[in-house]
Amino acid sequence: MGDKVKLPVIDDAKSQGFGRRQILQGLVGGVGAGLAIPGLADAHPIQQHLKDHAKVATADAKAGAAGAKPEFLDHHQFDTLASLAERIVPGSGKANVAGFIDQLLAVDTQDSQRGFLNALGVFEGESIARYNHPWKSLTETQQIELLTVASTGQASREPHRGRGAPAPPTGPLTFRDRFDDLKGWIAGAYYSSEIGLRELGYTGSMFFTSFPGCEHPGGHS
């Protein structure tokens, strides 16, 4: 764990229930920069979203509204994302990861939207090819097995290490590439929430400037 930084904007007594925008603004004021998601490059689409606090606030509010429904994804895609997120980062349901991502995708570029849907579609295709069932119908053992295959497979480019643009692909995008893309969306949505930030060491008045390696299945470091 890295050095601690005092956050002057948010204190622990008032932070309960704060949305992503308030917490991210507090980090900017206390650390002098945006949230650094462990192992996620600046080039990933969600990193760009998280720098726009107005967009974050709107997406967070819409996703958390009573009776909220998916705006970009259809219901099957949304349920698949929610299940996948919970398996990759336990606690994603409480952080409303799927709803937040759906709202960001609704205002994203067509390229980002297409890339996300392709990645989600590849997971569905692999689930059906291997087990004759879509992802959300797989057993826990099958889901973990498929995630292990995806996360340990060969990537077409060097994995993202820290910030900066990713290396160009050396061939067609692979299952591992698609997994890395989805994992980036999920990790960004989770760790920008209060529950995710507290897991990284945020206490309401203190925040660590660097983080340990993620211990979730599939890894985020």
PDB file of C-alpha atoms in Angstrom:
ATOM      1  CA  MET A   1       0.000   0.000   0.000  1.00  0.00           C
ATOM      2  CA  GLY A   2       1.310   3.478  -0.818  1.00  0.00           C
ATOM      3  CA  ASP A   3       1.472   6.750   1.101  1.00  0.00           C
ATOM      4  CA  LYS A   4      -1.667   8.232   2.631  1.00  0.00           C
ATOM      5  CA  VAL A   5      -3.095  11.525   1.386  1.00  0.00           C
ATOM      6  CA  LYS A   6      -5.560  13.625   3.364  1.00  0.00           C
ATOM      7  CA  LEU A   7      -8.798  14.450   1.565  1.00  0.00           C
ATOM      8  CA  PRO A   8     -10.084  17.898   2.553  1.00  0.00           C
ATOM      9  CA  VAL A   9     -13.427  17.622   0.733  1.00  0.00           C
ATOM     10  CA  ILE A  10     -14.986  14.441   2.087  1.00  0.00           C
ATOM     11  CA  ASP A  11     -14.968  13.294   5.703  1.00  0.00           C
ATOM     12  CA  ASP A  12     -15.989   9.865   6.904  1.00  0.00           C
ATOM     13  CA  ALA A  13     -19.049  11.048   8.803  1.00  0.00           C
ATOM     14  CA  LYS A  14     -20.568  12.564   5.663  1.00  0.00           C
ATOM     15  CA  SER A  15     -19.346  10.230   2.947  1.00  0.00           C
ATOM     16  CA  GLN A  16     -21.845   7.399   3.429  1.00  0.00           C
ATOM     17  CA  GLY A  17     -24.071   7.251   0.373  1.00  0.00           C
ATOM     18  CA  PHE A  18     -22.058   9.740  -1.651  1.00  0.00           C
ATOM     19  CA  GLY A  19     -22.196   9.204  -5.383  1.00  0.00           C
ATOM     20  CA  ARG A  20     -19.261   8.735  -7.706  1.00  0.00           C
ATOM     21  CA  ARG A  21     -19.089  12.409  -8.656  1.00  0.00           C
ATOM     22  CA  GLN A  22     -18.637  13.708  -5.108  1.00  0.00           C
ATOM     23  CA  ILE A  23     -16.009  11.120  -4.266  1.00  0.00           C
ATOM     24  CA  LEU A  24     -14.066  11.670  -7.490  1.00  0.00           C
ATOM     25  CA  GLN A  25     -14.153  15.427  -6.951  1.00  0.00           C
ATOM     26  CA  GLY A  26     -12.849  14.871  -3.436  1.00  0.00           C
ATOM     27  CA  LEU A  27      -9.974  12.813  -4.801  1.00  0.00           C
ATOM     28  CA  VAL A  28      -9.117  15.527  -7.313  1.00  0.00           C
ATOM     29  CA  GLY A  29      -9.017  18.082  -4.527  1.00  0.00           C
ATOM     30  CA  GLY A  30      -6.981  15.906  -2.191  1.00  0.00           C
ATOM     31  CA  VAL A  31      -4.623  14.116  -4.557  1.00  0.00           C
ATOM     32  CA  GLY A  32      -4.465  16.623  -7.405  1.00  0.00           C
ATOM     33  CA  ALA A  33      -5.429  14.086 -10.074  1.00  0.00           C
ATOM     34  CA  GLY A  34      -8.199  11.721 -11.015  1.00  0.00           C
ATOM     35  CA  LEU A  35      -8.651   8.200  -9.754  1.00  0.00           C
ATOM     36  CA  ALA A  36      -5.919   5.810 -10.857  1.00  0.00           C
ATOM     37  CA  ILE A  37      -7.580   2.440 -11.415  1.00  0.00           C
ATOM     38  CA  PRO A  38      -5.012  -0.304 -10.726  1.00  0.00           C
ATOM     39  CA  GLY A  39      -3.618  -1.699 -13.974  1.00  0.00           C
ATOM     40  CA  LEU A  40      -5.955   0.293 -16.242  1.00  0.00           C
ATOM     41  CA  ALA A  41      -4.502   2.549 -18.922  1.00  0.00           C
ATOM     42  CA  ASP A  42      -5.707   6.071 -19.611  1.00  0.00           C
ATOM     43  CA  ALA A  43      -6.639   4.923 -23.110  1.00  0.00           C
ATOM     44  CA  HIS A  44      -9.450   2.682 -21.873  1.00  0.00           C
ATOM     45  CA  PRO A  45     -12.838   4.332 -22.578  1.00  0.00           C
ATOM     46  CA  ILE A  46     -13.984   4.277 -18.964  1.00  0.00           C
ATOM     47  CA  GLN A  47     -10.935   6.250 -17.833  1.00  0.00           C
ATOM     48  CA  GLN A  48     -11.997   9.040 -20.154  1.00  0.00           C
ATOM     49  CA  HIS A  49     -15.543   8.910 -18.766  1.00  0.00           C
ATOM     50  CA  LEU A  50     -14.318   9.150 -15.171  1.00  0.00           C
ATOM     51  CA  LYS A  51     -12.520  12.409 -15.933  1.00  0.00           C
ATOM     52  CA  ASP A  52     -15.835  14.037 -16.850  1.00  0.00           C
ATOM     53  CA  HIS A  53     -17.530  14.552 -13.498  1.00  0.00           C
ATOM     54  CA  ALA A  54     -20.748  15.899 -15.004  1.00  0.00           C
ATOM     55  CA  LYS A  55     -21.081  12.770 -17.134  1.00  0.00           C
ATOM     56  CA  VAL A  56     -20.308  10.584 -14.115  1.00  0.00           C
ATOM     57  CA  ALA A  57     -22.972  12.351 -12.050  1.00  0.00           C
ATOM     58  CA  THR A  58     -25.615  11.941 -14.751  1.00  0.00           C
ATOM     59  CA  ALA A  59     -24.821   8.255 -15.345  1.00  0.00           C
ATOM     60  CA  ASP A  60     -24.712   7.548 -11.608  1.00  0.00           C
ATOM     61  CA  ALA A  61     -28.047   9.272 -10.980  1.00  0.00           C
ATOM     62  CA  LYS A  62     -29.821   7.535 -13.860  1.00  0.00           C
ATOM     63  CA  ALA A  63     -28.432   4.129 -12.938  1.00  0.00           C
ATOM     64  CA  GLY A  64     -29.465   4.542  -9.314  1.00  0.00           C
ATOM     65  CA  ALA A  65     -32.946   5.944  -9.936  1.00  0.00           C
ATOM     66  CA  ALA A  66     -35.916   3.923  -8.694  1.00  0.00           C
ATOM     67  CA  GLY A  67     -37.154   1.591 -11.410  1.00  0.00           C
ATOM     68  CA  ALA A  68     -34.152   2.308 -13.646  1.00  0.00           C
ATOM     69  CA  LYS A  69     -34.005   0.216 -16.815  1.00  0.00           C
ATOM     70  CA  PRO A  70     -31.112  -0.398 -19.220  1.00  0.00           C
ATOM     71  CA  GLU A  71     -30.744   2.442 -21.691  1.00  0.00           C
ATOM     72  CA  PHE A  72     -28.184   1.014 -24.116  1.00  0.00           C
ATOM     73  CA  LEU A  73     -28.018  -2.732 -23.482  1.00  0.00           C
ATOM     74  CA  ASP A  74     -30.984  -5.014 -23.977  1.00  0.00           C
ATOM     75  CA  HIS A  75     -32.175  -6.973 -20.949  1.00  0.00           C
ATOM     76  CA  HIS A  76     -30.256 -10.132 -21.803  1.00  0.00           C
ATOM     77  CA  GLN A  77     -27.035  -8.189 -22.385  1.00  0.00           C
ATOM     78  CA  PHE A  78     -27.563  -6.251 -19.175  1.00  0.00           C
ATOM     79  CA  ASP A  79     -28.143  -9.402 -17.117  1.00  0.00           C
ATOM     80  CA  THR A  80     -25.091 -11.015 -18.714  1.00  0.00           C
ATOM     81  CA  LEU A  81     -22.951  -7.997 -17.820  1.00  0.00           C
ATOM     82  CA  ALA A  82     -24.275  -7.943 -14.245  1.00  0.00           C
ATOM     83  CA  SER A  83     -23.506 -11.642 -13.785  1.00  0.00           C
ATOM     84  CA  LEU A  84     -20.090 -11.340 -15.401  1.00  0.00           C
ATOM     85  CA  ALA A  85     -19.204  -8.292 -13.291  1.00  0.00           C
ATOM     86  CA  GLU A  86     -20.161 -10.025 -10.058  1.00  0.00           C
ATOM     87  CA  ARG A  87     -18.036 -13.031 -10.957  1.00  0.00           C
ATOM     88  CA  ILE A  88     -14.980 -10.914 -11.893  1.00  0.00           C
ATOM     89  CA  VAL A  89     -15.318  -8.401  -9.037  1.00  0.00           C
ATOM     90  CA  PRO A  90     -17.515  -9.635  -6.173  1.00  0.00           C
ATOM     91  CA  GLY A  91     -19.607  -6.762  -4.873  1.00  0.00           C
ATOM     92  CA  SER A  92     -20.274  -5.300  -8.316  1.00  0.00           C
ATOM     93  CA  GLY A  93     -24.008  -5.701  -7.799  1.00  0.00           C
ATOM     94  CA  LYS A  94     -23.949  -3.528  -4.671  1.00  0.00           C
ATOM     95  CA  ALA A  95     -21.903  -0.933  -6.572  1.00  0.00           C
ATOM     96  CA  ASN A  96     -24.434  -0.991  -9.443  1.00  0.00           C
ATOM     97  CA  VAL A  97     -21.628  -1.625 -11.902  1.00  0.00           C
ATOM     98  CA  ALA A  98     -23.851  -2.873 -14.744  1.00  0.00           C
ATOM     99  CA  GLY A  99     -26.236   0.076 -14.502  1.00  0.00           C
ATOM    100  CA  PHE A 100     -23.409   2.612 -14.410  1.00  0.00           C
ATOM    101  CA  ILE A 101     -21.652   1.048 -17.417  1.00  0.00           C
ATOM    102  CA  ASP A 102     -24.924   0.913 -19.366  1.00  0.00           C
ATOM    103  CA  GLN A 103     -25.472   4.637 -18.841  1.00  0.00           C
ATOM    104  CA  LEU A 104     -21.917   5.482 -19.898  1.00  0.00           C
ATOM    105  CA  LEU A 105     -22.246   3.350 -23.015  1.00  0.00           C
ATOM    106  CA  ALA A 106     -25.462   5.158 -23.928  1.00  0.00           C
ATOM    107  CA  VAL A 107     -23.480   8.391 -24.440  1.00  0.00           C
ATOM    108  CA  ASP A 108     -20.256   6.813 -25.720  1.00  0.00           C
ATOM    109  CA  THR A 109     -18.914   6.738 -29.261  1.00  0.00           C
ATOM    110  CA  GLN A 110     -20.097   4.134 -31.732  1.00  0.00           C
ATOM    111  CA  ASP A 111     -16.613   2.608 -31.756  1.00  0.00           C
ATOM    112  CA  SER A 112     -16.643   2.116 -27.979  1.00  0.00           C
ATOM    113  CA  GLN A 113     -20.185   0.784 -28.065  1.00  0.00           C
ATOM    114  CA  ARG A 114     -19.308  -1.639 -30.844  1.00  0.00           C
ATOM    115  CA  GLY A 115     -16.180  -2.800 -29.029  1.00  0.00           C
ATOM    116  CA  PHE A 116     -18.087  -3.464 -25.831  1.00  0.00           C
ATOM    117  CA  LEU A 117     -20.870  -5.383 -27.555  1.00  0.00           C
ATOM    118  CA  ASN A 118     -18.332  -7.428 -29.483  1.00  0.00           C
ATOM    119  CA  ALA A 119     -16.515  -8.332 -26.264  1.00  0.00           C
ATOM    120  CA  LEU A 120     -19.752  -9.304 -24.537  1.00  0.00           C
ATOM    121  CA  GLY A 121     -20.803 -11.278 -27.602  1.00  0.00           C
ATOM    122  CA  VAL A 122     -17.547 -13.219 -27.620  1.00  0.00           C
ATOM    123  CA  PHE A 123     -18.165 -14.301 -24.019  1.00  0.00           C
ATOM    124  CA  GLU A 124     -21.653 -15.460 -24.946  1.00  0.00           C
ATOM    125  CA  GLY A 125     -20.300 -17.301 -27.977  1.00  0.00           C
ATOM    126  CA  GLU A 126     -17.615 -19.057 -25.948  1.00  0.00           C
ATOM    127  CA  SER A 127     -20.159 -20.018 -23.277  1.00  0.00           C
ATOM    128  CA  ILE A 128     -22.465 -21.593 -25.843  1.00  0.00           C
ATOM    129  CA  ALA A 129     -19.624 -23.256 -27.758  1.00  0.00           C
ATOM    130  CA  ARG A 130     -18.164 -24.866 -24.636  1.00  0.00           C
ATOM    131  CA  TYR A 131     -21.231 -25.574 -22.523  1.00  0.00           C
ATOM    132  CA  ASN A 132     -24.266 -25.205 -24.807  1.00  0.00           C
ATOM    133  CA  HIS A 133     -25.658 -22.476 -22.556  1.00  0.00           C
ATOM    134  CA  PRO A 134     -25.369 -18.673 -22.413  1.00  0.00           C
ATOM    135  CA  TRP A 135     -23.109 -17.185 -19.744  1.00  0.00           C
ATOM    136  CA  LYS A 136     -25.783 -16.395 -17.174  1.00  0.00           C
ATOM    137  CA  SER A 137     -27.068 -19.994 -17.311  1.00  0.00           C
ATOM    138  CA  LEU A 138     -23.685 -21.547 -16.565  1.00  0.00           C
ATOM    139  CA  THR A 139     -22.895 -23.064 -13.186  1.00  0.00           C
ATOM    140  CA  GLU A 140     -20.451 -21.270 -10.903  1.00  0.00           C
ATOM    141  CA  THR A 141     -17.787 -23.856 -11.739  1.00  0.00           C
ATOM    142  CA  GLN A 142     -18.288 -23.363 -15.472  1.00  0.00           C
ATOM    143  CA  GLN A 143     -18.166 -19.569 -15.168  1.00  0.00           C
ATOM    144  CA  ILE A 144     -14.928 -19.684 -13.197  1.00  0.00           C
ATOM    145  CA  GLU A 145     -13.482 -22.167 -15.669  1.00  0.00           C
ATOM    146  CA  LEU A 146     -14.338 -19.911 -18.612  1.00  0.00           C
ATOM    147  CA  LEU A 147     -12.934 -16.824 -16.875  1.00  0.00           C
ATOM    148  CA  THR A 148      -9.720 -18.732 -16.192  1.00  0.00           C
ATOM    149  CA  VAL A 149      -9.425 -19.621 -19.875  1.00  0.00           C
ATOM    150  CA  ALA A 150     -10.081 -16.007 -20.872  1.00  0.00           C
ATOM    151  CA  SER A 151      -7.718 -14.397 -18.364  1.00  0.00           C
ATOM    152  CA  THR A 152      -4.804 -16.744 -19.013  1.00  0.00           C
ATOM    153  CA  GLY A 153      -5.082 -16.867 -22.791  1.00  0.00           C
ATOM    154  CA  GLN A 154      -2.823 -15.196 -25.320  1.00  0.00           C
ATOM    155  CA  ALA A 155      -3.379 -11.496 -25.936  1.00  0.00           C
ATOM    156  CA  SER A 156      -2.752  -9.876 -29.313  1.00  0.00           C
ATOM    157  CA  ARG A 157      -0.928  -6.998 -27.625  1.00  0.00           C
ATOM    158  CA  GLU A 158       1.097  -6.327 -24.519  1.00  0.00           C
ATOM    159  CA  PRO A 159      -1.216  -6.000 -21.491  1.00  0.00           C
ATOM    160  CA  HIS A 160      -1.876  -2.534 -20.066  1.00  0.00           C
ATOM    161  CA  ARG A 161       0.723  -1.756 -17.424  1.00  0.00           C
ATOM    162  CA  GLY A 162       0.002   1.573 -15.795  1.00  0.00           C
ATOM    163  CA  ARG A 163      -0.994   4.586 -17.840  1.00  0.00           C
ATOM    164  CA  GLY A 164      -0.586   5.442 -21.478  1.00  0.00           C
ATOM    165  CA  ALA A 165      -1.847   4.086 -24.764  1.00  0.00           C
ATOM    166  CA  PRO A 166      -1.923   0.311 -25.202  1.00  0.00           C
ATOM    167  CA  ALA A 167       0.482  -1.313 -27.589  1.00  0.00           C
ATOM    168  CA  PRO A 168      -1.000  -1.949 -31.039  1.00  0.00           C
ATOM    169  CA  PRO A 169      -2.350  -5.473 -31.571  1.00  0.00           C
ATOM    170  CA  THR A 170      -0.023  -7.932 -33.232  1.00  0.00           C
ATOM    171  CA  GLY A 171      -2.911  -9.862 -34.768  1.00  0.00           C
ATOM    172  CA  PRO A 172      -6.693 -10.318 -34.587  1.00  0.00           C
ATOM    173  CA  LEU A 173      -8.243  -9.604 -31.205  1.00  0.00           C
ATOM    174  CA  THR A 174      -8.352 -12.702 -29.029  1.00  0.00           C
ATOM    175  CA  PHE A 175     -10.609 -13.985 -26.254  1.00  0.00           C
ATOM    176  CA  ARG A 176      -8.071 -12.570 -23.785  1.00  0.00           C
ATOM    177  CA  ASP A 177      -8.315  -9.135 -25.436  1.00  0.00           C
ATOM    178  CA  ARG A 178     -12.079  -9.184 -25.106  1.00  0.00           C
ATOM    179  CA  PHE A 179     -11.793 -10.231 -21.475  1.00  0.00           C
ATOM    180  CA  ASP A 180      -9.331  -7.421 -20.755  1.00  0.00           C
ATOM    181  CA  ASP A 181     -11.682  -4.891 -22.325  1.00  0.00           C
ATOM    182  CA  LEU A 182     -14.678  -6.015 -20.248  1.00  0.00           C
ATOM    183  CA  LYS A 183     -12.549  -6.279 -17.125  1.00  0.00           C
ATOM    184  CA  GLY A 184     -11.451  -2.678 -17.623  1.00  0.00           C
ATOM    185  CA  TRP A 185     -15.038  -1.441 -17.808  1.00  0.00           C
ATOM    186  CA  ILE A 186     -16.010  -3.458 -14.735  1.00  0.00           C
ATOM    187  CA  ALA A 187     -12.976  -2.480 -12.659  1.00  0.00           C
ATOM    188  CA  GLY A 188     -13.390   1.194 -13.552  1.00  0.00           C
ATOM    189  CA  ALA A 189     -17.066   1.201 -12.612  1.00  0.00           C
ATOM    190  CA  TYR A 190     -16.456  -0.714  -9.386  1.00  0.00           C
ATOM    191  CA  TYR A 191     -13.437   1.207  -8.108  1.00  0.00           C
ATOM    192  CA  SER A 192     -15.042   4.582  -8.793  1.00  0.00           C
ATOM    193  CA  SER A 193     -17.879   3.683  -6.412  1.00  0.00           C
ATOM    194  CA  GLU A 194     -17.751   4.198  -2.666  1.00  0.00           C
ATOM    195  CA  ILE A 195     -17.628   0.470  -1.955  1.00  0.00           C
ATOM    196  CA  GLY A 196     -14.777  -0.012  -4.424  1.00  0.00           C
ATOM    197  CA  LEU A 197     -12.772   2.952  -3.136  1.00  0.00           C
ATOM    198  CA  ARG A 198     -13.087   1.716   0.422  1.00  0.00           C
ATOM    199  CA  GLU A 199     -11.680  -1.618  -0.708  1.00  0.00           C
ATOM    200  CA  LEU A 200      -8.652   0.258  -2.058  1.00  0.00           C
ATOM    201  CA  GLY A 201      -8.086   2.009   1.265  1.00  0.00           C
ATOM    202  CA  TYR A 202     -10.332   5.055   1.143  1.00  0.00           C
ATOM    203  CA  THR A 203     -11.590   5.860   4.643  1.00  0.00           C
ATOM    204  CA  GLY A 204     -13.495   9.080   4.019  1.00  0.00           C
ATOM    205  CA  SER A 205     -10.649  11.309   5.095  1.00  0.00           C
ATOM    206  CA  MET A 206      -7.627   9.307   3.919  1.00  0.00           C
ATOM    207  CA  PHE A 207      -6.721   7.733   0.619  1.00  0.00           C
ATOM    208  CA  PHE A 208      -3.728   5.688  -0.520  1.00  0.00           C
ATOM    209  CA  THR A 209      -1.820   6.995  -3.544  1.00  0.00           C
ATOM    210  CA  SER A 210      -0.943   3.488  -4.752  1.00  0.00           C
ATOM    211  CA  PHE A 211      -2.649   0.167  -4.318  1.00  0.00           C
ATOM    212  CA  PRO A 212      -1.821  -3.487  -3.777  1.00  0.00           C
ATOM    213  CA  GLY A 213      -2.421  -5.990  -6.544  1.00  0.00           C
ATOM    214  CA  CYS A 214      -6.055  -6.944  -6.921  1.00  0.00           C
ATOM    215  CA  GLU A 215      -6.903 -10.313  -5.404  1.00  0.00           C
ATOM    216  CA  HIS A 216     -10.125 -10.873  -7.348  1.00  0.00           C
ATOM    217  CA  PRO A 217     -10.371 -13.794  -9.777  1.00  0.00           C
ATOM    218  CA  GLY A 218      -8.877 -12.786 -13.111  1.00  0.00           C
ATOM    219  CA  GLY A 219      -6.832 -10.061 -11.459  1.00  0.00           C
ATOM    220  CA  HIS A 220      -6.859  -6.321 -12.087  1.00  0.00           C
ATOM    221  CA  SER A 221      -3.212  -5.508 -11.570  1.00  0.00           C
TER     222      SER A 221
END
